[in-house]
Structures are given as structure tokens and as C-alpha cells.
mmCIF file of C-alpha atoms in Angstrom:
data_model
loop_
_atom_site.group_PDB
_atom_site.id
_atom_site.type_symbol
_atom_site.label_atom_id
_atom_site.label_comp_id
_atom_site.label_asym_id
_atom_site.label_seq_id
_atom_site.Cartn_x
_atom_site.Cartn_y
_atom_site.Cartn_z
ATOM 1 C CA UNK F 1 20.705 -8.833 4.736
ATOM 2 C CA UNK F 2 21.293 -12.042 7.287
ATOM 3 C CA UNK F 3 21.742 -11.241 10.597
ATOM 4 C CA UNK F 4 25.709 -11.702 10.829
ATOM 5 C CA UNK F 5 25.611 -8.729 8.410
ATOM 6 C CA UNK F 6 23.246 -6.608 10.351
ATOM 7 C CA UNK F 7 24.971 -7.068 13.507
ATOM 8 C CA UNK F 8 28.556 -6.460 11.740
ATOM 9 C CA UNK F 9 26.766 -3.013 10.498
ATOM 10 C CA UNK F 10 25.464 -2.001 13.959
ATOM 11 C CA UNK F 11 29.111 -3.022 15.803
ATOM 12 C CA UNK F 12 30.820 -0.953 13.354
ATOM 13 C CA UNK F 13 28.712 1.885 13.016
ATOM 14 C CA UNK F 14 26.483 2.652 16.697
ATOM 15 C CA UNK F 15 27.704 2.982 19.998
ATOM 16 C CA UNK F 16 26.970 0.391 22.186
ATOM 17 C CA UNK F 17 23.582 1.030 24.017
ATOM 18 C CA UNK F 18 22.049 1.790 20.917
ATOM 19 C CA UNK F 19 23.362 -1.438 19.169
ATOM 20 C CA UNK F 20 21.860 -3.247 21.771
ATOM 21 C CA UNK F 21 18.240 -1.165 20.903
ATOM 22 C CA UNK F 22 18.819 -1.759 16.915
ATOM 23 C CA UNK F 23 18.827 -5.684 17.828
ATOM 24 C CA UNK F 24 14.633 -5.030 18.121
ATOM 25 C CA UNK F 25 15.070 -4.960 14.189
ATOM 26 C CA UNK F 26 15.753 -8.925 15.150
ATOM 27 C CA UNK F 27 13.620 -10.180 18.322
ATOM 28 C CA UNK F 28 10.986 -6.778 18.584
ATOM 29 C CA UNK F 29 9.924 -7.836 21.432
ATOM 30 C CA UNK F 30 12.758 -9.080 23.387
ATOM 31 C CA UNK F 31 13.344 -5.170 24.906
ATOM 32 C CA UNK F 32 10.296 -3.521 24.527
ATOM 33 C CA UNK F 33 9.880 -2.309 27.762
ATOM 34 C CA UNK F 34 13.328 -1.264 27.920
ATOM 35 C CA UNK F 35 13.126 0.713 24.703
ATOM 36 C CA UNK F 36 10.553 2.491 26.102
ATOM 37 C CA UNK F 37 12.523 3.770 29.142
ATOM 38 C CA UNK F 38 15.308 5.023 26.856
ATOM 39 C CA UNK F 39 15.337 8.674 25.724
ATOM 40 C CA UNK F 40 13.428 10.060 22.817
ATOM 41 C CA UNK F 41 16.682 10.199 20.577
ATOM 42 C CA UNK F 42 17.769 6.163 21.056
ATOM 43 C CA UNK F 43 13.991 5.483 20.107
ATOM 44 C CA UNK F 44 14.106 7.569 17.433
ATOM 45 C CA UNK F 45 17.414 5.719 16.389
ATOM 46 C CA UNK F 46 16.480 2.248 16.545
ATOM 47 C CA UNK F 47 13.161 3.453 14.365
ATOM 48 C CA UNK F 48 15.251 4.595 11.627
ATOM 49 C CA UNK F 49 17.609 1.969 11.494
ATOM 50 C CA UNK F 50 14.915 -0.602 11.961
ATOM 51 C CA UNK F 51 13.610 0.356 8.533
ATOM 52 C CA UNK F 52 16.571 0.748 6.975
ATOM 53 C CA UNK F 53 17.812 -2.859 7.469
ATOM 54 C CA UNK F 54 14.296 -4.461 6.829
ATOM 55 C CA UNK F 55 15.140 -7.120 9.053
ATOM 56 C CA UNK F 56 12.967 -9.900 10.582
ATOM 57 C CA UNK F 57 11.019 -8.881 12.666
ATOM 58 C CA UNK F 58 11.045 -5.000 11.405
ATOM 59 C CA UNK F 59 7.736 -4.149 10.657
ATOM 60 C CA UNK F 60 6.707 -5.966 13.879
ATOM 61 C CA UNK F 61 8.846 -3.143 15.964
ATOM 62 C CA UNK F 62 7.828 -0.308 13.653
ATOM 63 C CA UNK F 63 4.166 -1.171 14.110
ATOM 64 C CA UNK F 64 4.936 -0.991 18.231
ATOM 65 C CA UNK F 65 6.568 2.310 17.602
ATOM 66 C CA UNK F 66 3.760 3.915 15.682
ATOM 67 C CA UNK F 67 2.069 4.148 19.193
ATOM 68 C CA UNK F 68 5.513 5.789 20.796
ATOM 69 C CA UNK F 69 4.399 8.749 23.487
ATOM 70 C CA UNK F 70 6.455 11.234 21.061
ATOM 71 C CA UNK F 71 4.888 12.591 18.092
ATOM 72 C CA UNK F 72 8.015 12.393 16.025
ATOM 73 C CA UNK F 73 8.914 8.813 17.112
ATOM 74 C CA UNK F 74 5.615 7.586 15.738
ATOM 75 C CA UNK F 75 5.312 9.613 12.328
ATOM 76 C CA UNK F 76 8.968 8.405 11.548
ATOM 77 C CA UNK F 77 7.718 5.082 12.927
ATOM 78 C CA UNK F 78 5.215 4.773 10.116
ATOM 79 C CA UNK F 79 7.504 6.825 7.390
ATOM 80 C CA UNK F 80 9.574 3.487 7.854
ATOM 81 C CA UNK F 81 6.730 0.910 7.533
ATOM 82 C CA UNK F 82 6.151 2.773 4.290
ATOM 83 C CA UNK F 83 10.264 2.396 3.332
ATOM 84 C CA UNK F 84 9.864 -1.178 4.471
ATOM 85 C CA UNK F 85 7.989 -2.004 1.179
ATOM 86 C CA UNK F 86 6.256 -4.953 2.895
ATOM 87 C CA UNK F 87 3.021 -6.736 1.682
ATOM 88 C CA UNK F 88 1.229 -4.845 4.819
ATOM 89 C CA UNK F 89 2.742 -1.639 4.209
ATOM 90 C CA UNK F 90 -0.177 -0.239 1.757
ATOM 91 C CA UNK F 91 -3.080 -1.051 4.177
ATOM 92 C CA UNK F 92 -1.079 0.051 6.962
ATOM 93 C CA UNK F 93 -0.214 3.168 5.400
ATOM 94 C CA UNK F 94 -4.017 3.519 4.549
ATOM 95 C CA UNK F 95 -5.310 3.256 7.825
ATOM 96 C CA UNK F 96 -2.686 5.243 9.198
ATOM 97 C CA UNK F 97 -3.673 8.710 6.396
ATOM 98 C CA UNK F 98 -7.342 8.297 8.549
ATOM 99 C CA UNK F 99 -5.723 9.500 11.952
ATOM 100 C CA UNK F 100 -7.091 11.947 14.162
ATOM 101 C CA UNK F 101 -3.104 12.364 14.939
ATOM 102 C CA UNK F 102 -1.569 14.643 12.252
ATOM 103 C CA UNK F 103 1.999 13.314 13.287
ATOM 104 C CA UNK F 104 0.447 9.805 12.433
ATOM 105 C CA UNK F 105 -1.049 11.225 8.746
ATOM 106 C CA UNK F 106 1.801 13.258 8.251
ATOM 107 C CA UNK F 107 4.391 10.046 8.642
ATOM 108 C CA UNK F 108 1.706 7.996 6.276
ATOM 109 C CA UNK F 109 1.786 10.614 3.539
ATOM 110 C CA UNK F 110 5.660 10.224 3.542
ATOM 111 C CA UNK F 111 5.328 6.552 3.995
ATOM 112 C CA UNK F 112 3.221 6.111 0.752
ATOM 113 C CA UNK F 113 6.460 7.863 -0.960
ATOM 114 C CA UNK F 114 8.867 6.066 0.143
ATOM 115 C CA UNK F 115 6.541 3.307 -0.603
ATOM 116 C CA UNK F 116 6.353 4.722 -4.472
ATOM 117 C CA UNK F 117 4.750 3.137 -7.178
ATOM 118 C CA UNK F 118 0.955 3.370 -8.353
ATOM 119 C CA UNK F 119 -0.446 2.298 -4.946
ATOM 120 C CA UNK F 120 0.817 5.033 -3.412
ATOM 121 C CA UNK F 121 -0.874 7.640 -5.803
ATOM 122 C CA UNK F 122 -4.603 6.939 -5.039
ATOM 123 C CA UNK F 123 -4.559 7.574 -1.600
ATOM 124 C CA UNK F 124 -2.129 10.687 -1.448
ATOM 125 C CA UNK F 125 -4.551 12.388 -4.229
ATOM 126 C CA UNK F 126 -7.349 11.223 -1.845
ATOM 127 C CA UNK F 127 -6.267 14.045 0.777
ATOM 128 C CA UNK F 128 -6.533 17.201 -1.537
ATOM 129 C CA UNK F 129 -9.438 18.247 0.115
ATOM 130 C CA UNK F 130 -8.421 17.423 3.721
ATOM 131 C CA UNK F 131 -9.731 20.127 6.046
ATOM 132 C CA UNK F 132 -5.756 20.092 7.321
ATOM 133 C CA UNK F 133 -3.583 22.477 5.120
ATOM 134 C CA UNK F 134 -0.616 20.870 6.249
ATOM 135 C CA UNK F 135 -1.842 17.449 5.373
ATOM 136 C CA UNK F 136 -3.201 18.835 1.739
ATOM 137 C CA UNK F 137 0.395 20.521 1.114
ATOM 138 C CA UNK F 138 2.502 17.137 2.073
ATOM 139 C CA UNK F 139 0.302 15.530 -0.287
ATOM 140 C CA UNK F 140 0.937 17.960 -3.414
ATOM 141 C CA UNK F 141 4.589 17.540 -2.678
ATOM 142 C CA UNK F 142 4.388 14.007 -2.576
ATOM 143 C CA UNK F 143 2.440 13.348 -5.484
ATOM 144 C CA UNK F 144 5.499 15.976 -7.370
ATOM 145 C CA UNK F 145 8.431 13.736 -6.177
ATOM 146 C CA UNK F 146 6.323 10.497 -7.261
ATOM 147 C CA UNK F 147 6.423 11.968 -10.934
ATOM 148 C CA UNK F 148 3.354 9.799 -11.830
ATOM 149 C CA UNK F 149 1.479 11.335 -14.668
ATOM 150 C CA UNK F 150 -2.288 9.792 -13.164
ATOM 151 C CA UNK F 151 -1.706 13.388 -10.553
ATOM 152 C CA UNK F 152 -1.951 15.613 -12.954
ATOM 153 C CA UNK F 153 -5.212 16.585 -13.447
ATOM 154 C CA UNK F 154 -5.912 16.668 -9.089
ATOM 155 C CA UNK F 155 -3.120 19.235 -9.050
ATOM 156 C CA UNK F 156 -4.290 21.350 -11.409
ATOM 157 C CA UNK F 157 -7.697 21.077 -10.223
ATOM 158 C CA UNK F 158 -5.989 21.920 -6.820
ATOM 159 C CA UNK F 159 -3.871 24.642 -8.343
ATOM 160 C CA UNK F 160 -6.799 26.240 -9.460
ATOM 161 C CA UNK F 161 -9.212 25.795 -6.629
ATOM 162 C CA UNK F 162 -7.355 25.428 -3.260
ATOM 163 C CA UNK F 163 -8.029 28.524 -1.447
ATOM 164 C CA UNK F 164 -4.530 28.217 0.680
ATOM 165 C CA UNK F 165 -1.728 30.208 -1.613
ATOM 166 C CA UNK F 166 1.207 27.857 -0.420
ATOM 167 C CA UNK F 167 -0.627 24.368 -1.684
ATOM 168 C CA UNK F 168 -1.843 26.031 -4.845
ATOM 169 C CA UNK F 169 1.903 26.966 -5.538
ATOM 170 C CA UNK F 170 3.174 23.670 -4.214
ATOM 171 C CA UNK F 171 0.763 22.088 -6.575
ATOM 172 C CA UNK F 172 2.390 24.084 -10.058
ATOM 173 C CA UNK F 173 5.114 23.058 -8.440
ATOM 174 C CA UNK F 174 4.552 19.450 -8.322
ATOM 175 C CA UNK F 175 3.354 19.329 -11.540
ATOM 176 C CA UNK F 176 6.575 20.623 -12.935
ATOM 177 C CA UNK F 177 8.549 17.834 -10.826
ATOM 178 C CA UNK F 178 6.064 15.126 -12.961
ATOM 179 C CA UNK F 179 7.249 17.207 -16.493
ATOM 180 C CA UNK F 180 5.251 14.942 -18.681
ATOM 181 C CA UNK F 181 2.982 16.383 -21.890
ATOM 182 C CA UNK F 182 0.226 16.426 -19.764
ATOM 183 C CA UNK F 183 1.483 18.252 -16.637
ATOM 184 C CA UNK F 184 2.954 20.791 -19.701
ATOM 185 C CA UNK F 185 -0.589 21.146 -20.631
ATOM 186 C CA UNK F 186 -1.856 21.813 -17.604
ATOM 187 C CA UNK F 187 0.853 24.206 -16.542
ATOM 188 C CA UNK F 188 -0.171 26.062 -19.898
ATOM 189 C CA UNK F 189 -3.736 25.991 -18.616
ATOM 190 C CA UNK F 190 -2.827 27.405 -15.762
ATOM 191 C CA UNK F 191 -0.739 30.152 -16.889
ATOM 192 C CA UNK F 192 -3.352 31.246 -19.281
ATOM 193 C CA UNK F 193 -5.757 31.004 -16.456
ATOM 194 C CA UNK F 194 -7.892 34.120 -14.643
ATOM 195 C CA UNK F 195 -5.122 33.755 -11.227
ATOM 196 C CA UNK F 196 -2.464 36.187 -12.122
ATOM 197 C CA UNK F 197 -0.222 35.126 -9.386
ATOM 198 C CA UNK F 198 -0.346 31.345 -10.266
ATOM 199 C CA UNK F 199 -0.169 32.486 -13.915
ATOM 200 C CA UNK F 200 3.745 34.215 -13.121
ATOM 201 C CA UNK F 201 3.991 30.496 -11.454
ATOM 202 C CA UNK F 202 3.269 28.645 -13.994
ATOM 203 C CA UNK F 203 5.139 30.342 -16.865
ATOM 204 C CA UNK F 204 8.479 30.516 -14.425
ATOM 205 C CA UNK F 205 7.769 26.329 -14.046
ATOM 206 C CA UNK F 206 7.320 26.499 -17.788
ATOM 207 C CA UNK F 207 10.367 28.358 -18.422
ATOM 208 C CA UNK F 208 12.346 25.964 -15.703
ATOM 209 C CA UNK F 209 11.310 22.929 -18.155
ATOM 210 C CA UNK F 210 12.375 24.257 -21.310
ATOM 211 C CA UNK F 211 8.785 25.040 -22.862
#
């Protein structure tokens, strides 16, 4: 995108005040200190937006907003470093799934799917066995919507050994969202498995796959 057709995008689509915020996608640092006087929402805005376009400059402003005040600014913040697809996003991303800040982790685990590809697999199937439940259950779900077959055997080892019911179910879950032989297999494995409740799981998942 050049920058006549960003600008053209942000006339025609954003009110004024924030067009002038979305222009950070452009010179990040020209307004900082503005942006951070405007409300929560604008922020939030120009975040979004930022890593949508991908423009020059982008990942400069994102990085900036990954230390916003609000906890939802800066998870979405690094969500979009993740979308960017940039050479830095992956060690980013990495660093960012080590936070003490669960609104940091959280916007890394979605960052590494928007991200997609292999890279992202390794470190999402890394947090399994993250003391946070929250953190472990983003994970699972991530790992389903990547589809990538190398998951398969985590989630059924967490589908059959997480002690939190909602993972384990996200996890059969997830591995009917991947739907290859081996996520069948290990569906079947757990369905003929000793957890009766997870067995009923399975075999709906199964059932939902045609097998």
C-alpha cells in the first residue's frame, strides 16, 4: 500500500481526529505524546488500523503501544505485530508469550496465529503446561485454528492429562479443527480412553468429521 492509498483509505473511512492518529502508521513518532492523551478507544483504533495497513513505520508504533497503560490496548498492540508478518514479529511474539502480564501473553498467543505458519506452532505448544489456565486454553484453541498436524500429539497428551475440564475439551476440540489421519487417531484414542466424559467428546468430534 503507498501512502496516497493509505491516506485515501483513512479520509474515506475515519472521522477526522482519528485520521490524524492512524497517520502514526506513517511517522510513529511524530504524535506520540498526543496519542497518549487521547481516550482508550482512539488508541485502540489507531492500533488496529496500524496493523491492518502494514505501513512504514507500523511495527515501530505497535511496539510503542505494547507498553499502552490499558491492558487491552497493549494485548491488541502485540495481536497486530503478530498480523504484521514482519521479520521481527516471531522473536517479538516470543518474548512477549514470557510476560508476567497475561494481557501481554494473551495478545502473543493470538499474535503467533495471525502470524500462522510452522513458527508459530512451537511456541504456542510450548504453553500447555503454563500454570495460567487461561493462557493453556488460548493455546489449545490456537493450535485448532492453525490446523497443523505437528499439534497433535500435545493435544492429546493435553486432552488426556490437563486437570482443567474446559482445556481438555478445547483440546478434542482442536484436534477436530486439524481433521488430519492423525488427529482421527488420536480422537479414537481418546474416545476409547478410561475419561468417560472426554470419551462422549471425542466420539461427537468423530461423528462431526464423518468417521
Amino acid at each position: 500500500m503507498t501512502e496516497r492509498e493509505f491516506l485515501n483509505r483513512v479520509n474515506s473511512s475515519v472521522a477526522g481526529g482519528l485520521a490524524a492518529l492512524l497517520l502514526l502508521s506513517w511517522a510513529p513518532s511524530f504524535a506520540q505524546t498526543d496519542l497518549k492523551k487521547t481516550g482508550r478507544d482512539k488508541r485502540l483504533e489507531a492500533v488496529k488500523e496500524s496493523g491492518k495497513t502494514g505501513g512504514p513505520g507500523a511495527l515501530k508504533f505497535l511496539k510503542e503501544a505494547a507498553n499502552d497503560e490499558d491492558p487491552y490496548v497493549r494485548g491488541q498492540a502485540v495481536k497486530m505485530i503478530g498480523a504484521l508478518k514482519a521479520g521481527e514479529s516471531p522473536a517479538f511474539l516470543a518474548a512477549a508469550l514470557k510476560s508476567g502480564d497475561d494481557s501481554t501473553r494473551y495478545g502473543a498467543i493470538e499474535g503467533f496465529e495471525a502470524l500462522g505458519g510452522i513458527k508459530a506452532v512451537g511456541p504456542l505448544i510450548s504453553l500447555l503446561e503454563h500454570k495460567d489456565r487461561n493462557t493453556r486454553w488460548k493455546a489449545v484453541v490456537a493450535l485448532g485454528n492453525l490446523k497443523n498436524d505437528g499439534a497433535g500429539k500435545p493435544l492429546l497428551k493435553t486432552a488426556g492429562e490437563e486437570k482443567d475440564e474446559y482445556v481438555k475439551i478445547a483440546a478434542v476440540e482442536s484436534l477436530g479443527k486439524i481433521g488430519t489421519k492423525k488427529a482421527r487417531a488420536a480422537l479414537n484414542a481418546l474416545k476409547a480412553g478410561p475419561d468417560a466424559k472426554i470419551s462422549v467428546w471425542a466420539g461427537n468430534v468423530l461423528k462431526s468429521l464423518g468417521k
